[in-house]
mmCIF file of C-alpha atoms in Angstrom:
data_model
loop_
_atom_site.group_PDB
_atom_site.id
_atom_site.type_symbol
_atom_site.label_atom_id
_atom_site.label_comp_id
_atom_site.label_asym_id
_atom_site.label_seq_id
_atom_site.Cartn_x
_atom_site.Cartn_y
_atom_site.Cartn_z
ATOM 1 C CA MET Q 1 -22.694 24.203 -26.137
ATOM 2 C CA LYS Q 2 -22.610 20.534 -25.242
ATOM 3 C CA PRO Q 3 -21.119 19.666 -21.842
ATOM 4 C CA ARG Q 4 -17.589 18.282 -22.074
ATOM 5 C CA PRO Q 5 -17.199 14.618 -21.082
ATOM 6 C CA ALA Q 6 -15.781 13.841 -17.673
ATOM 7 C CA SER Q 7 -12.285 12.538 -18.309
ATOM 8 C CA LEU Q 8 -8.976 12.461 -16.511
ATOM 9 C CA ARG Q 9 -7.576 15.273 -18.632
ATOM 10 C CA HIS Q 10 -10.208 17.597 -17.154
ATOM 11 C CA SER Q 11 -9.532 16.632 -13.560
ATOM 12 C CA GLY Q 12 -8.366 19.992 -12.237
ATOM 13 C CA LYS Q 13 -5.125 21.473 -11.029
ATOM 14 C CA ARG Q 14 -4.424 18.784 -8.448
ATOM 15 C CA ALA Q 15 -4.808 15.835 -10.783
ATOM 16 C CA GLY Q 16 -2.885 16.552 -13.940
ATOM 17 C CA ALA Q 17 -1.354 13.737 -15.941
ATOM 18 C CA GLY Q 18 1.784 13.637 -13.784
ATOM 19 C CA THR Q 19 -0.175 13.478 -10.547
ATOM 20 C CA THR Q 20 -2.440 10.768 -11.915
ATOM 21 C CA LEU Q 21 0.583 8.730 -13.018
ATOM 22 C CA ALA Q 22 2.179 9.151 -9.586
ATOM 23 C CA LEU Q 23 -1.060 8.010 -7.943
ATOM 24 C CA TRP Q 24 -1.161 4.926 -10.166
ATOM 25 C CA ILE Q 25 2.460 4.066 -9.339
ATOM 26 C CA SER Q 26 1.792 4.352 -5.611
ATOM 27 C CA PHE Q 27 -1.309 2.149 -5.884
ATOM 28 C CA LEU Q 28 0.476 -0.429 -8.038
ATOM 29 C CA GLY Q 29 3.607 -0.716 -5.897
ATOM 30 C CA THR Q 30 1.769 -0.802 -2.586
ATOM 31 C CA LEU Q 31 -0.783 -3.395 -3.666
ATOM 32 C CA ILE Q 32 1.851 -5.634 -5.276
ATOM 33 C CA VAL Q 33 3.526 -5.940 -1.876
ATOM 34 C CA LEU Q 34 0.256 -6.174 0.071
ATOM 35 C CA TYR Q 35 -1.132 -9.057 -1.981
ATOM 36 C CA PHE Q 36 2.227 -10.789 -2.155
ATOM 37 C CA LEU Q 37 2.157 -10.995 1.641
ATOM 38 C CA ILE Q 38 -1.530 -11.887 1.834
ATOM 39 C CA ASN Q 39 -0.898 -14.891 -0.413
ATOM 40 C CA TRP Q 40 2.605 -15.983 0.602
ATOM 41 C CA LEU Q 41 3.090 -14.986 4.249
ATOM 42 C CA PRO Q 42 1.979 -18.401 5.623
ATOM 43 C CA SER Q 43 4.369 -20.231 3.282
ATOM 44 C CA MET Q 44 7.166 -17.862 4.224
ATOM 45 C CA VAL Q 45 6.635 -18.618 7.914
ATOM 46 C CA LEU Q 46 6.708 -22.365 7.273
ATOM 47 C CA SER Q 47 9.894 -22.005 5.219
ATOM 48 C CA ARG Q 48 11.622 -20.676 8.357
ATOM 49 C CA GLY Q 49 11.003 -23.998 10.084
ATOM 50 C CA LEU Q 50 8.080 -22.762 12.161
ATOM 51 C CA THR Q 51 4.928 -24.801 12.757
ATOM 52 C CA ARG Q 52 1.522 -24.399 11.183
ATOM 53 C CA VAL Q 53 0.183 -23.113 14.498
ATOM 54 C CA GLN Q 54 2.893 -20.439 14.542
ATOM 55 C CA SER Q 55 2.088 -19.621 10.922
ATOM 56 C CA SER Q 56 -1.557 -19.125 11.892
ATOM 57 C CA VAL Q 57 -0.515 -16.785 14.702
ATOM 58 C CA VAL Q 58 1.572 -14.677 12.302
ATOM 59 C CA GLN Q 59 -1.340 -14.513 9.863
ATOM 60 C CA MET Q 60 -3.669 -13.522 12.702
ATOM 61 C CA MET Q 61 -1.293 -10.722 13.729
ATOM 62 C CA PHE Q 62 -1.227 -9.504 10.125
ATOM 63 C CA ASN Q 63 -5.030 -9.377 10.105
ATOM 64 C CA ILE Q 64 -5.152 -7.589 13.472
ATOM 65 C CA GLY Q 65 -2.642 -5.035 12.242
ATOM 66 C CA GLY Q 66 -4.679 -4.569 9.088
ATOM 67 C CA GLY Q 67 -7.854 -3.920 11.055
ATOM 68 C CA ILE Q 68 -6.136 -1.318 13.219
ATOM 69 C CA GLY Q 69 -4.412 0.300 10.248
ATOM 70 C CA ALA Q 70 -7.602 0.596 8.211
ATOM 71 C CA ILE Q 71 -9.270 2.483 11.063
ATOM 72 C CA VAL Q 72 -6.421 4.603 12.399
ATOM 73 C CA ILE Q 73 -3.830 5.548 9.788
ATOM 74 C CA ALA Q 74 -5.948 7.371 7.199
ATOM 75 C CA GLY Q 75 -7.521 9.379 10.020
ATOM 76 C CA LEU Q 76 -4.104 10.717 10.978
ATOM 77 C CA MET Q 77 -3.922 12.850 7.841
ATOM 78 C CA ASP Q 78 -6.200 15.549 9.218
ATOM 79 C CA ARG Q 79 -4.475 15.416 12.607
ATOM 80 C CA ILE Q 80 -0.787 15.503 11.758
ATOM 81 C CA GLY Q 81 -0.921 16.279 8.039
ATOM 82 C CA ARG Q 82 -0.708 14.336 4.815
ATOM 83 C CA ARG Q 83 3.040 14.446 4.314
ATOM 84 C CA PRO Q 84 3.995 13.090 7.789
ATOM 85 C CA THR Q 85 1.282 10.433 7.549
ATOM 86 C CA VAL Q 86 2.316 9.214 4.095
ATOM 87 C CA ALA Q 87 6.040 9.344 4.882
ATOM 88 C CA GLY Q 88 5.569 7.574 8.214
ATOM 89 C CA MET Q 89 3.325 4.967 6.614
ATOM 90 C CA TYR Q 90 5.923 3.985 4.020
ATOM 91 C CA VAL Q 91 8.747 4.012 6.567
ATOM 92 C CA GLY Q 92 6.584 1.644 8.610
ATOM 93 C CA ILE Q 93 6.097 -0.637 5.599
ATOM 94 C CA ALA Q 94 9.850 -0.724 4.958
ATOM 95 C CA VAL Q 95 10.544 -1.540 8.623
ATOM 96 C CA ALA Q 96 7.915 -4.296 8.554
ATOM 97 C CA LEU Q 97 9.478 -5.841 5.451
ATOM 98 C CA ALA Q 98 12.949 -5.662 6.992
ATOM 99 C CA VAL Q 99 11.675 -7.422 10.122
ATOM 100 C CA LEU Q 100 9.969 -10.140 8.068
ATOM 101 C CA ALA Q 101 13.065 -10.639 5.915
ATOM 102 C CA SER Q 102 15.409 -11.045 8.892
ATOM 103 C CA ALA Q 103 13.248 -12.617 11.599
ATOM 104 C CA GLY Q 104 14.075 -16.173 12.561
ATOM 105 C CA SER Q 105 11.701 -16.661 15.475
ATOM 106 C CA SER Q 106 7.942 -16.845 15.781
ATOM 107 C CA VAL Q 107 7.946 -13.653 17.863
ATOM 108 C CA GLY Q 108 9.894 -11.759 15.206
ATOM 109 C CA MET Q 109 7.643 -13.027 12.437
ATOM 110 C CA ALA Q 110 4.535 -12.128 14.444
ATOM 111 C CA LEU Q 111 5.871 -8.605 15.000
ATOM 112 C CA GLY Q 112 6.675 -8.263 11.312
ATOM 113 C CA GLY Q 113 3.214 -9.527 10.407
ATOM 114 C CA LEU Q 114 1.549 -7.050 12.770
ATOM 115 C CA LEU Q 115 3.538 -4.118 11.368
ATOM 116 C CA ALA Q 116 2.982 -5.212 7.766
ATOM 117 C CA GLY Q 117 -0.764 -5.438 8.256
ATOM 118 C CA LEU Q 118 -0.863 -2.133 10.125
ATOM 119 C CA PHE Q 119 0.999 -0.094 7.538
ATOM 120 C CA LEU Q 120 0.111 -1.883 4.290
ATOM 121 C CA VAL Q 121 -3.639 -2.119 4.882
ATOM 122 C CA GLY Q 122 -3.605 1.315 6.503
ATOM 123 C CA GLY Q 123 -1.628 2.547 3.519
ATOM 124 C CA GLN Q 124 -4.297 1.290 1.172
ATOM 125 C CA SER Q 125 -6.839 3.420 3.067
ATOM 126 C CA VAL Q 126 -4.538 6.443 2.771
ATOM 127 C CA LEU Q 127 -4.232 5.972 -0.986
ATOM 128 C CA TYR Q 128 -8.014 5.771 -1.373
ATOM 129 C CA ALA Q 129 -8.323 9.011 0.616
ATOM 130 C CA LEU Q 130 -5.724 10.751 -1.543
ATOM 131 C CA ALA Q 131 -7.376 9.530 -4.736
ATOM 132 C CA SER Q 132 -10.818 10.722 -3.688
ATOM 133 C CA ASN Q 133 -9.506 14.202 -2.877
ATOM 134 C CA ILE Q 134 -7.282 15.059 -5.846
ATOM 135 C CA TYR Q 135 -10.138 14.886 -8.346
ATOM 136 C CA PRO Q 136 -13.045 17.347 -8.517
ATOM 137 C CA THR Q 137 -16.518 15.974 -7.976
ATOM 138 C CA GLN Q 138 -17.464 15.687 -11.649
ATOM 139 C CA VAL Q 139 -14.618 13.279 -12.452
ATOM 140 C CA ARG Q 140 -13.976 11.741 -9.051
ATOM 141 C CA GLY Q 141 -15.568 8.415 -9.903
ATOM 142 C CA THR Q 142 -13.505 8.101 -13.081
ATOM 143 C CA GLY Q 143 -10.250 9.114 -11.390
ATOM 144 C CA VAL Q 144 -10.627 6.904 -8.344
ATOM 145 C CA GLY Q 145 -11.895 4.006 -10.445
ATOM 146 C CA ALA Q 146 -8.855 4.170 -12.714
ATOM 147 C CA ALA Q 147 -6.480 4.220 -9.732
ATOM 148 C CA VAL Q 148 -8.253 1.265 -8.146
ATOM 149 C CA ALA Q 149 -8.078 -0.653 -11.443
ATOM 150 C CA VAL Q 150 -4.317 -0.113 -11.585
ATOM 151 C CA GLY Q 151 -4.083 -1.251 -7.972
ATOM 152 C CA ARG Q 152 -6.001 -4.413 -8.822
ATOM 153 C CA MET Q 153 -3.333 -5.186 -11.391
ATOM 154 C CA GLY Q 154 -0.896 -5.108 -8.482
ATOM 155 C CA SER Q 155 -3.069 -7.525 -6.540
ATOM 156 C CA ILE Q 156 -2.671 -9.973 -9.439
ATOM 157 C CA LEU Q 157 0.977 -9.293 -10.255
ATOM 158 C CA GLY Q 158 2.259 -9.542 -6.679
ATOM 159 C CA PRO Q 159 1.270 -13.161 -5.994
ATOM 160 C CA LEU Q 160 1.965 -14.199 -9.603
ATOM 161 C CA ILE Q 161 5.520 -12.829 -9.742
ATOM 162 C CA ALA Q 162 6.304 -14.089 -6.253
ATOM 163 C CA GLY Q 163 5.030 -17.556 -7.122
ATOM 164 C CA GLN Q 164 7.182 -17.726 -10.245
ATOM 165 C CA LEU Q 165 10.310 -16.586 -8.388
ATOM 166 C CA LEU Q 166 9.719 -19.021 -5.539
ATOM 167 C CA ALA Q 167 9.243 -21.814 -8.079
ATOM 168 C CA ILE Q 168 12.733 -21.223 -9.504
ATOM 169 C CA GLY Q 169 14.350 -21.331 -6.096
ATOM 170 C CA GLN Q 170 14.336 -17.775 -4.765
ATOM 171 C CA SER Q 171 13.741 -17.643 -1.022
ATOM 172 C CA ALA Q 172 10.807 -15.773 0.473
ATOM 173 C CA SER Q 173 13.230 -13.664 2.515
ATOM 174 C CA VAL Q 174 14.918 -12.444 -0.665
ATOM 175 C CA LEU Q 175 11.548 -11.530 -2.173
ATOM 176 C CA VAL Q 176 10.523 -9.608 0.937
ATOM 177 C CA ALA Q 177 13.814 -7.713 0.990
ATOM 178 C CA ALA Q 178 13.494 -7.005 -2.734
ATOM 179 C CA SER Q 179 10.089 -5.441 -2.059
ATOM 180 C CA ILE Q 180 11.687 -2.590 -0.102
ATOM 181 C CA PRO Q 181 12.949 -0.696 -3.207
ATOM 182 C CA LEU Q 182 9.497 -1.097 -4.770
ATOM 183 C CA ILE Q 183 7.940 0.423 -1.655
ATOM 184 C CA ALA Q 184 10.458 3.282 -1.847
ATOM 185 C CA VAL Q 185 9.285 4.050 -5.393
ATOM 186 C CA ALA Q 186 5.638 3.896 -4.279
ATOM 187 C CA ALA Q 187 6.456 6.248 -1.386
ATOM 188 C CA ILE Q 188 8.087 8.822 -3.661
ATOM 189 C CA ALA Q 189 5.090 8.655 -5.996
ATOM 190 C CA ALA Q 190 2.644 9.118 -3.105
ATOM 191 C CA LEU Q 191 4.602 12.136 -1.840
ATOM 192 C CA VAL Q 192 4.395 13.641 -5.332
ATOM 193 C CA VAL Q 193 0.610 13.331 -5.055
ATOM 194 C CA VAL Q 194 0.647 14.898 -1.582
ATOM 195 C CA ALA Q 195 2.678 17.839 -2.895
ATOM 196 C CA ARG Q 196 -0.248 18.780 -5.147
ATOM 197 C CA PHE Q 197 -2.400 19.707 -2.154
ATOM 198 C CA PRO Q 198 -2.222 23.317 -0.914
ATOM 199 C CA ARG Q 199 -0.632 23.621 2.511
ATOM 200 C CA GLY Q 200 -3.190 23.766 5.282
ATOM 201 C CA SER Q 201 -6.018 22.295 3.216
ATOM 202 C CA THR Q 202 -8.105 19.503 4.680
ATOM 203 C CA MET Q 203 -9.463 16.398 3.083
ATOM 204 C CA ALA Q 204 -12.247 13.910 3.533
ATOM 205 C CA VAL Q 205 -11.085 10.499 4.668
ATOM 206 C CA ALA Q 206 -12.280 7.530 2.604
ATOM 207 C CA HIS Q 207 -13.273 4.494 4.640
#
């Protein structure tokens, strides 16, 4: 008998069609917001009447937060569990967006930038770890690759949609606030993925 091709429909109990769709939604929503901020955060700071130097500081804080998040947050899953890590990560993203949407000072924007980098970049690491652990070895490359491809669509759509809305007069603050419901959807989808793991099981962390 010929071996069956490695495809997503043969990806095991954890990664059925519903779980795969939920994973894609979480990747898409999270990366739309991440790349929107990567591309438009400096302009958003300047639109608040802050200086270019202050804009650079906010961007630097975003990058610092991202570096910390990439190292720390995914590693929390084996320490405190997947569900608390994923839930806390998305709560952190929502708080960061709320701070960025409402901040009027350089200190507030810097804090929002730090939190956004911490939880969004850290969140990306968490999603990679989830993706690499819901698929069995024989289809892992296909499953993770598909999720990453969907996420890359988000990296294109985020800046593109934001640019179009800003061009017709929407403020950056409105766009940031409007990102919170999208993050809520991504969070629910990620928790659906987490629910597919047996309680007490461990997972390898993707770096």
